[in-house]
Short mmCIF file of C-alpha atoms in Angstrom, two decimals:
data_model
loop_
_atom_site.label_atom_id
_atom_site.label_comp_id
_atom_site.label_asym_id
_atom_site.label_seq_id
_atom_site.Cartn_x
_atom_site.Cartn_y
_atom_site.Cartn_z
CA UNK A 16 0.00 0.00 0.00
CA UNK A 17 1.17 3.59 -0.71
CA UNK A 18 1.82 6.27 1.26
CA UNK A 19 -1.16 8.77 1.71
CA UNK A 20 0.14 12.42 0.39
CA UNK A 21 0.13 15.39 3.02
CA UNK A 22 -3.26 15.99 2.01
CA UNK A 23 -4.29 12.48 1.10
CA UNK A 24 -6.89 12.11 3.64
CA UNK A 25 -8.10 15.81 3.75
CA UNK A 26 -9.05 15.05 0.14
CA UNK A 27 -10.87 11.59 0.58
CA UNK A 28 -12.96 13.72 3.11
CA UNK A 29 -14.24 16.05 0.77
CA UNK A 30 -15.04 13.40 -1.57
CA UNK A 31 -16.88 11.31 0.98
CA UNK A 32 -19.11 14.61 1.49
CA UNK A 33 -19.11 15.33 -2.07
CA UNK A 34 -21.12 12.32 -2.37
CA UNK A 35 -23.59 12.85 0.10
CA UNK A 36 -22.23 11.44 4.08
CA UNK A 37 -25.61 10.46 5.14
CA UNK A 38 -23.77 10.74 8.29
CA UNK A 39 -23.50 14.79 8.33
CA UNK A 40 -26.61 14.64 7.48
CA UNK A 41 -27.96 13.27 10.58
CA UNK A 42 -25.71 15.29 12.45
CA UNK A 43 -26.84 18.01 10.41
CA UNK A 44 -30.86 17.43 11.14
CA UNK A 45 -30.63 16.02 14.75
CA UNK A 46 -29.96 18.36 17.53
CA UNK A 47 -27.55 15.56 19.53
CA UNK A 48 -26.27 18.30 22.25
CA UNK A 49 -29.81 18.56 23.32
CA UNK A 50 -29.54 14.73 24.72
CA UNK A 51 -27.04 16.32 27.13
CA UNK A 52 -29.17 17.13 30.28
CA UNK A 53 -30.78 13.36 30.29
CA UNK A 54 -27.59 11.61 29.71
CA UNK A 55 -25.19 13.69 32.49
CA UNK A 56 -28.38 13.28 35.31
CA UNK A 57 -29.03 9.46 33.91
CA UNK A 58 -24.84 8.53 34.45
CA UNK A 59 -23.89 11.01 37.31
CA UNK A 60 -20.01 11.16 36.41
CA UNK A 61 -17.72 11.76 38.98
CA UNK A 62 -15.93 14.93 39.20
CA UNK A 63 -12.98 13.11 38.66
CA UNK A 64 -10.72 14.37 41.68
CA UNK A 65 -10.15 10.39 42.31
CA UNK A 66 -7.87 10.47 39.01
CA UNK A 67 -8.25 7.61 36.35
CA UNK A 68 -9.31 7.93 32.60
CA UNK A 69 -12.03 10.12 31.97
CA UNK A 70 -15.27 8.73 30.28
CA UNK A 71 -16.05 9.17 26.85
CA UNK A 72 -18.47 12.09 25.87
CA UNK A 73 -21.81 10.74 27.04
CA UNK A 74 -23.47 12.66 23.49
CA UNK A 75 -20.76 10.62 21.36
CA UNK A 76 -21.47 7.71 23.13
CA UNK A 77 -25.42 7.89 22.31
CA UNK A 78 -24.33 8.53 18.73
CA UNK A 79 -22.15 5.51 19.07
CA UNK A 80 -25.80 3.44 20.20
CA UNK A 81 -27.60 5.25 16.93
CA UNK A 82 -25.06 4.02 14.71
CA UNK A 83 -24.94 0.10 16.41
CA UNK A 84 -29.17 0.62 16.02
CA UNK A 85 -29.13 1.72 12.48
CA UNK A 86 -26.87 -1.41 11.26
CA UNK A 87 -28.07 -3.91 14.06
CA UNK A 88 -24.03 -4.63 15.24
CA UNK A 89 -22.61 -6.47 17.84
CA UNK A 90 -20.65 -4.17 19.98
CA UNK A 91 -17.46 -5.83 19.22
CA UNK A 92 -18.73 -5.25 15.37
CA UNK A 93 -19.01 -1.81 16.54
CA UNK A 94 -15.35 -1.44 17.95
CA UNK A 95 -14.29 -2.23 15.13
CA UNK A 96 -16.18 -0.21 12.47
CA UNK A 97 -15.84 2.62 14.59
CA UNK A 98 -11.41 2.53 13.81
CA UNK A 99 -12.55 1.58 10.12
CA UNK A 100 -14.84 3.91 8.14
CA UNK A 101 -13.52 7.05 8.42
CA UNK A 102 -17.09 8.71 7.84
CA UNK A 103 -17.85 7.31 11.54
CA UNK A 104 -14.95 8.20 12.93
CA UNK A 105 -15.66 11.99 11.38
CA UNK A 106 -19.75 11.61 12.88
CA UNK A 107 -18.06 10.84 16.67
CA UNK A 108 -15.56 13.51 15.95
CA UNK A 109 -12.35 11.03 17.03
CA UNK A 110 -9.03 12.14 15.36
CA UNK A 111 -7.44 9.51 12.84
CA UNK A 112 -5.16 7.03 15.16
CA UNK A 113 -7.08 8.53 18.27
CA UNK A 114 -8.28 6.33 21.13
CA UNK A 115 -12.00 4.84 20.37
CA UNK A 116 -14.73 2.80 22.47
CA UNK A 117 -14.28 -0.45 22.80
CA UNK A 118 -16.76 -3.22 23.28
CA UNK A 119 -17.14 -3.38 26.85
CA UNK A 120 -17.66 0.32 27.53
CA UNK A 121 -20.23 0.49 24.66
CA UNK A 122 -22.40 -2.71 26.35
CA UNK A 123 -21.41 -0.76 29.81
CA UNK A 124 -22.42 2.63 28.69
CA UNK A 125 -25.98 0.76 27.57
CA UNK A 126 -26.36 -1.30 30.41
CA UNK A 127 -25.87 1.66 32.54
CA UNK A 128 -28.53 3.50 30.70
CA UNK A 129 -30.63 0.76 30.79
CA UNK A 130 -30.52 0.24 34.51
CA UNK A 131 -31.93 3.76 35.38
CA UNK A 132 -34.59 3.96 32.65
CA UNK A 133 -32.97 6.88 30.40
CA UNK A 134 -33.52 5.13 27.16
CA UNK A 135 -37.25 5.92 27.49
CA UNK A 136 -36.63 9.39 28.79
CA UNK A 137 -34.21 9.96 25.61
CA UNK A 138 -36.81 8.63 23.39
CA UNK A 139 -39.13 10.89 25.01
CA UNK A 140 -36.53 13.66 24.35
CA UNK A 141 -36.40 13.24 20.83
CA UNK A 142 -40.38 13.41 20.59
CA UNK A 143 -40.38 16.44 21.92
CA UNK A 144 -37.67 17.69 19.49
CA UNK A 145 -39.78 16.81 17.05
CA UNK A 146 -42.93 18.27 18.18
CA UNK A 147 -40.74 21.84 18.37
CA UNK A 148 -39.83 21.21 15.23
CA UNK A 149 -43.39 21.03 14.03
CA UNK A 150 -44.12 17.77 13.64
CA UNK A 151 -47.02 17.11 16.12
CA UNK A 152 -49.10 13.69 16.65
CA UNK A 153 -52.00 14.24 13.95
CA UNK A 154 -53.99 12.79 11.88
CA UNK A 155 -55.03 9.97 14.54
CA UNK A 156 -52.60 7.08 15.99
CA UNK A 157 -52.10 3.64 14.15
CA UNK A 158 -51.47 0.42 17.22
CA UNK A 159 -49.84 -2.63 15.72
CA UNK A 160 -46.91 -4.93 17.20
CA UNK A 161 -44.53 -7.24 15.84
CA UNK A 162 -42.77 -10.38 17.31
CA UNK A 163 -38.79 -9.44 17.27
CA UNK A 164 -36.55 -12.85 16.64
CA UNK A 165 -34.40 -13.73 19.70
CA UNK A 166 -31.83 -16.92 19.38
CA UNK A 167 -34.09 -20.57 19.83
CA UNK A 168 -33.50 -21.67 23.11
CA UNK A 169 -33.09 -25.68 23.19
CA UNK A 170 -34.50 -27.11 26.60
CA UNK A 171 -35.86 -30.40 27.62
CA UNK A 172 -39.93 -30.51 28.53
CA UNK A 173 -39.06 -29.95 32.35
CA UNK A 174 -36.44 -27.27 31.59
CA UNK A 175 -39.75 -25.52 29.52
CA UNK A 176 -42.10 -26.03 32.50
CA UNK A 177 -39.45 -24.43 34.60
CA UNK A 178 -39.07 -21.40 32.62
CA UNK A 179 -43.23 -21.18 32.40
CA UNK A 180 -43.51 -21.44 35.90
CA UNK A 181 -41.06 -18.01 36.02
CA UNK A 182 -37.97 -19.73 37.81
CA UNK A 183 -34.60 -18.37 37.13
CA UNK A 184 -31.91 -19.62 34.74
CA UNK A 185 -29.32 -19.73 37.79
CA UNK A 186 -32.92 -21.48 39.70
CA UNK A 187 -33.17 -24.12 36.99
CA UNK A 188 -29.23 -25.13 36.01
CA UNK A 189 -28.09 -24.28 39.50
CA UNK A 190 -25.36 -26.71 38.89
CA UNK A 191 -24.30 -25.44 35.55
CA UNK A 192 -23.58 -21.03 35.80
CA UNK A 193 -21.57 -20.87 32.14
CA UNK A 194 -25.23 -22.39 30.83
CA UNK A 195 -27.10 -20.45 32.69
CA UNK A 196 -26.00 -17.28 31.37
CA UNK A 197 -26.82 -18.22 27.80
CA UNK A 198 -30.20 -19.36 28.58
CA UNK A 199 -33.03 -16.58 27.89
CA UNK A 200 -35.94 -17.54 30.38
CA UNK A 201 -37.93 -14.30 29.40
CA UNK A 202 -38.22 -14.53 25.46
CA UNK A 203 -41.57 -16.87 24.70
CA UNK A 204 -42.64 -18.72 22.13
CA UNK A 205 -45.79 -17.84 19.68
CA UNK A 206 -47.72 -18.44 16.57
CA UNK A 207 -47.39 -16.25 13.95
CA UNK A 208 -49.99 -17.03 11.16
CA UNK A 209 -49.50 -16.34 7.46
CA UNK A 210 -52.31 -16.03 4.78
CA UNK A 211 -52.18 -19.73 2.65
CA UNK A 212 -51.96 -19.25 -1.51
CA UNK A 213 -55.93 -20.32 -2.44
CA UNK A 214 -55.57 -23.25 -4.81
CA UNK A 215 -55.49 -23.33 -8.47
CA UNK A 216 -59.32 -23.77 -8.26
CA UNK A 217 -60.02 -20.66 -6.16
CA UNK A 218 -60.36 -22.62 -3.04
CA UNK A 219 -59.42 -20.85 0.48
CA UNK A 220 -56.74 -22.50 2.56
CA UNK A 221 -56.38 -22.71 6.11
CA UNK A 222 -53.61 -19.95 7.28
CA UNK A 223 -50.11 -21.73 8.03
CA UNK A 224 -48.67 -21.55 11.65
CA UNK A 225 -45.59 -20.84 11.76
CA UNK A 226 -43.55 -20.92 15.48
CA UNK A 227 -41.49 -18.15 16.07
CA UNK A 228 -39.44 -16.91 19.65
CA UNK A 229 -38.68 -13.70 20.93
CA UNK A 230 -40.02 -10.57 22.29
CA UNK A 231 -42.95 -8.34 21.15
CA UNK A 232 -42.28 -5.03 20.08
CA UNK A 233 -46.36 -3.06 20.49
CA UNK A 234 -46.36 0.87 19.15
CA UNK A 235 -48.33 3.59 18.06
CA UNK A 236 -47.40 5.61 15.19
CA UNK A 237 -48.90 8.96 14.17
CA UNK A 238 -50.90 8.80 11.33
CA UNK A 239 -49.12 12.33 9.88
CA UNK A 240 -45.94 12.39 10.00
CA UNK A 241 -45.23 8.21 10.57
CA UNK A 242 -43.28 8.72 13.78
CA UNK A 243 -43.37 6.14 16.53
CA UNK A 244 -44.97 8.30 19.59
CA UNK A 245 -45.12 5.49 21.85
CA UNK A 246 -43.62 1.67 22.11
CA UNK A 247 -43.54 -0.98 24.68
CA UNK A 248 -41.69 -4.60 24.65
CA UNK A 249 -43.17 -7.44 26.02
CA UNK A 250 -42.33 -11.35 25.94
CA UNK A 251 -43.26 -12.67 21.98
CA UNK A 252 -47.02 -14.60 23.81
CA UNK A 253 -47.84 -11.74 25.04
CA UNK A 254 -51.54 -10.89 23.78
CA UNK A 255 -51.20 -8.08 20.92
CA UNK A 256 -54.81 -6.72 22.25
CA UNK A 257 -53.46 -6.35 25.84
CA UNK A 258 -51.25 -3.90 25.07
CA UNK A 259 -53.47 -1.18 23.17
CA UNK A 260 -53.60 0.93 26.79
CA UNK A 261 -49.77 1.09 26.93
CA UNK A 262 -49.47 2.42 23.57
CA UNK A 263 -52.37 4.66 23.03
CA UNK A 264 -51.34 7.98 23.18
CA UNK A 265 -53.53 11.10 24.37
CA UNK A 266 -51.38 13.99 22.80
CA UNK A 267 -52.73 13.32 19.47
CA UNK A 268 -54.74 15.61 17.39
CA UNK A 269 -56.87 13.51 16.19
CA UNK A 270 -59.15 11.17 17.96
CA UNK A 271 -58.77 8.32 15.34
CA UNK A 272 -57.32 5.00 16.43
CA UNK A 273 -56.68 1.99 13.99
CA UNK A 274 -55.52 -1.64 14.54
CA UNK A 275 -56.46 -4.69 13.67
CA UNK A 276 -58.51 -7.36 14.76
CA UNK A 277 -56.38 -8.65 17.80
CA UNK A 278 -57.15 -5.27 19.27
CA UNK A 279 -60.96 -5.44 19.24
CA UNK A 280 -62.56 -6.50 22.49
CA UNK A 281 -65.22 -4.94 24.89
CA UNK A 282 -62.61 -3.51 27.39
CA UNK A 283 -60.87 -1.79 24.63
CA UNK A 284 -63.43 -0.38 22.89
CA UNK A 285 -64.95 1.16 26.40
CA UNK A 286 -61.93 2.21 27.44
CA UNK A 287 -61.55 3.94 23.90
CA UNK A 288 -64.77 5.72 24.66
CA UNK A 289 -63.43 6.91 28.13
CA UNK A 290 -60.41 7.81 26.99
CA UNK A 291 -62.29 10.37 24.31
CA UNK A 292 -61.08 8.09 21.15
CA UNK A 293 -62.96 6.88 18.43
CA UNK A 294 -62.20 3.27 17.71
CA UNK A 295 -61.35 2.62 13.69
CA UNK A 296 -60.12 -1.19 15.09
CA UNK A 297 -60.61 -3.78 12.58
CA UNK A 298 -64.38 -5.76 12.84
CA UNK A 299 -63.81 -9.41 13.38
CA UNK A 300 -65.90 -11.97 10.34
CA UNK A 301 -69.04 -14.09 12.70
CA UNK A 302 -68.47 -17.22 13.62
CA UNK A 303 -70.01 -20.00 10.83
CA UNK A 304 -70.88 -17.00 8.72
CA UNK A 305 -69.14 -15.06 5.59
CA UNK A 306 -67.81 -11.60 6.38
CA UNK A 307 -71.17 -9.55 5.47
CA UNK A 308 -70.25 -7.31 2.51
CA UNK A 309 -70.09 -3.95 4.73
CA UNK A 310 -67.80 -5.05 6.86
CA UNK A 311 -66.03 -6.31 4.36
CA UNK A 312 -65.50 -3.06 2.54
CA UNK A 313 -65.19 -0.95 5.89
CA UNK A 314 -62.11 -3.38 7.09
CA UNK A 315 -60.72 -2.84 3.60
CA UNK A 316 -60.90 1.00 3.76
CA UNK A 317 -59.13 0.59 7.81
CA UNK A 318 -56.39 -1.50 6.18
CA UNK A 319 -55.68 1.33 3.47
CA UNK A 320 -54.51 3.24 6.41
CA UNK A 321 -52.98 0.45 9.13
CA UNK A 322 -50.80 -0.55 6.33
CA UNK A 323 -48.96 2.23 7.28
CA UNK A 324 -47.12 1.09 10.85
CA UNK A 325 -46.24 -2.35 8.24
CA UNK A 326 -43.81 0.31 7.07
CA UNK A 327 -42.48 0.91 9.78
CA UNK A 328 -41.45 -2.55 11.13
CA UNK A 329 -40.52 -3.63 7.75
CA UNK A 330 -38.00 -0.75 7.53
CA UNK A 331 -36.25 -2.27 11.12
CA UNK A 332 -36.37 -5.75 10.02
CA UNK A 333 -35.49 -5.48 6.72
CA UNK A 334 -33.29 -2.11 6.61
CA UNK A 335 -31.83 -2.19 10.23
CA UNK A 336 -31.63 -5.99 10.31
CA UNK A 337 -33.42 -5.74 13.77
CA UNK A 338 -32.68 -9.11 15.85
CA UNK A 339 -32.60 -9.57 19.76
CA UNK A 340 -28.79 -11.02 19.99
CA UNK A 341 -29.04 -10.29 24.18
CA UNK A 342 -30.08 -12.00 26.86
CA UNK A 343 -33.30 -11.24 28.84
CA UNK A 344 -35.66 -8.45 28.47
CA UNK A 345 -34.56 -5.74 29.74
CA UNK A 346 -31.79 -5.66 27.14
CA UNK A 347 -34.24 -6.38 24.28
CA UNK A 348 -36.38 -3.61 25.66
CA UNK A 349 -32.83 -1.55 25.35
CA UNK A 350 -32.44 -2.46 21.90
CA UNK A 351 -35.73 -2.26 20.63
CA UNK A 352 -36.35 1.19 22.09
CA UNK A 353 -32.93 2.23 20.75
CA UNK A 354 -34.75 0.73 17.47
CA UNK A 355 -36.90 3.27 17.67
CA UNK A 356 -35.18 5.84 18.54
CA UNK A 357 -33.20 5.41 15.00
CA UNK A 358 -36.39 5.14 12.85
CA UNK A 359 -37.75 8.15 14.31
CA UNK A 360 -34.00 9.70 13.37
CA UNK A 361 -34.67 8.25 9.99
CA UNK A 362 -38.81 9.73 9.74
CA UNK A 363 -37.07 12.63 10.52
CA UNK A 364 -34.54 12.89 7.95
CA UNK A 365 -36.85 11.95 5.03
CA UNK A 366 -39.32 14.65 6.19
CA UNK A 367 -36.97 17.22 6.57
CA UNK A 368 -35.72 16.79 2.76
CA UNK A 369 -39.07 16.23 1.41
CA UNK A 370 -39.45 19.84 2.92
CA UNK A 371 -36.39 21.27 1.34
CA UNK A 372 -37.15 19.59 -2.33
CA UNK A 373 -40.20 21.66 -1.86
#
């Protein structure tokens, strides 16, 4: 390899922003600095009259989270594509050859966030950026959730009664600690059902089952502007329709509310009506009966505008590769709210250049 000129790397710079760094323009669109106040209150630094190395910038180190959330990376990934594209080292403002983060104060630096509940208040943080900004909850609130893949654990019938019955990993392999550790006891199993292909005759088939694990990612997006305004994270069995009062948000403009048919019940549609929301939840087909034709059509006019949240998931899964690699749920509720964070990021950034492009 050849030696870099004196102004070698000066150059590749301007040619990385020539061609549009997405990554100045996040820095560019998100106010970052204004995380400040939450993150030095959520870690509570020491002065640092004991000595030792001082901590990384708590702001670079949430960027450093942003980036791991928009690429779905491993912190030790992380480590080391922080010291290798030079457009991230230029985002977290590190000097070529300068010290960087390494794995364990990244998961540290999380886990300490995690422990005092400051993702949620930075989420919150962010919302309210983007309500100064303009972009307030309207248009009504879409509810949907999706099921978030976590590693398959592989226990024996007793070892699955165990983890039912809520004991432990170190309360079920007392005898083993190193297995222990590995062994998720909070993720669940569930159903996921997909629509069969009709046969070549036209004939319906019944919808295939398929088993998935993980955790349960419930939200409510504004119907607007596409943001999530509120998200919760719940084992995968968790009941989708049990979760509409944790995500249901009463900030929003509009009293609309959309979801689909897991969400329908008595309780929810009362406490829709109490709450001062009008309930655009899917309508269930009678039991023994065809869907009557007005239903029919109203459910299709609903889905025209539930489709939307799809969009949202389907941009984590498929863009951000979004995957539980952790164990228990308090880390997946770190990463999947740190998930959301980044898509908000990303709402953000398309809005703000539909808005320039005029």
């Amino acid at each position: 390899m050849r030696q870099s000129g004196l102004f070698g790397l000066s150059e590749h710079m301007k040619r990385l922003s020539a061609d549009g760094d997405p990554l100045e323009v996040l820095a560019r669109m998100v106010d970052f600095e204004a995380f400040r106040p939450t993150l030095l209150a959520a870690l509570a630094y020491s002065d640092g009259a004991k000595g030792g190395r001082p901590p990384y910038d708590p702001v670079v180190m949430l960027k450093v989270l942003v980036l791991a959330a928009q690429n779905n990376v491993s912190d030790a990934r992380m480590e080391w594509l922080i010291r290798d594209r030079l457009s991230w080292l230029r985002f977290l403002g590190f000097d070529l050859g300068a010290a960087t983060p390494d794995a364990n104060t990244i998961r540290m630096f999380r886990e300490r966030l995690t422990a005092v509940g400051a993702l949620d208040t930075l989420f919150a943080d962010f919302d309210r950026q983007l309500k100064a900004r303009g972009y307030l909850p309207m248009g009504g609130q879409i509810v949907d959730a999706t099921l978030v893949a976590a590693p398959k654990q592989r226990n024996t019938e007793a070892e699955k009664a165990a983890v039912k019955a809520g004991r432990s990993a170190a309360e079920i392999w007392p005898d083993a600690p190193a297995k222990a550790r590995q062994k998720d006891t909070d993720a669940r199993w569930t159903l996921k059902f997909a629509k069969a292909r009709p046969t070549n005759d036209g004939k319906s088939q019944p919808d295939i089952a398929i088993p998935s694990f993980g955790y349960k990612s419930s939200i409510s997006i504004c119907r607007t502007f596409g943001f999530i305004r509120k998200g919760r994270v719940t084992d995968g069995a968790r009941y989708d329709g049990r979760m509409l009062r944790d995500v249901v948000t009463s900030d929003n403009t509009a009293s609309d509310v959309w979801a689909d048919t897991a969400y329908r019940s008595q309780s929810n549609e009362r406490w829709l009506k109490a709450q001062g929301r009008v309930s655009r939840i899917h309508r269930r087909k009678p039991k023994g009966r065809p869907m009557p034709a007005h239903l029919r059509r109203g459910n299709a006019t609903r889905s025209k505008i539930r489709a939307r949240v799809e969009h949202v998931f389907a941009h984590q899964k498929a863009v951000m590769g979004l995957f539980i690699r952790t164990i228990g749920i308090e880390r997946a509720k770190a990463k999947i709210t740190l998930a959301n964070l980044a898509f908000n990021i990303h709402r953000l950034i398309f809005h703000e250049r539909r808005a320039a492009m005029g």
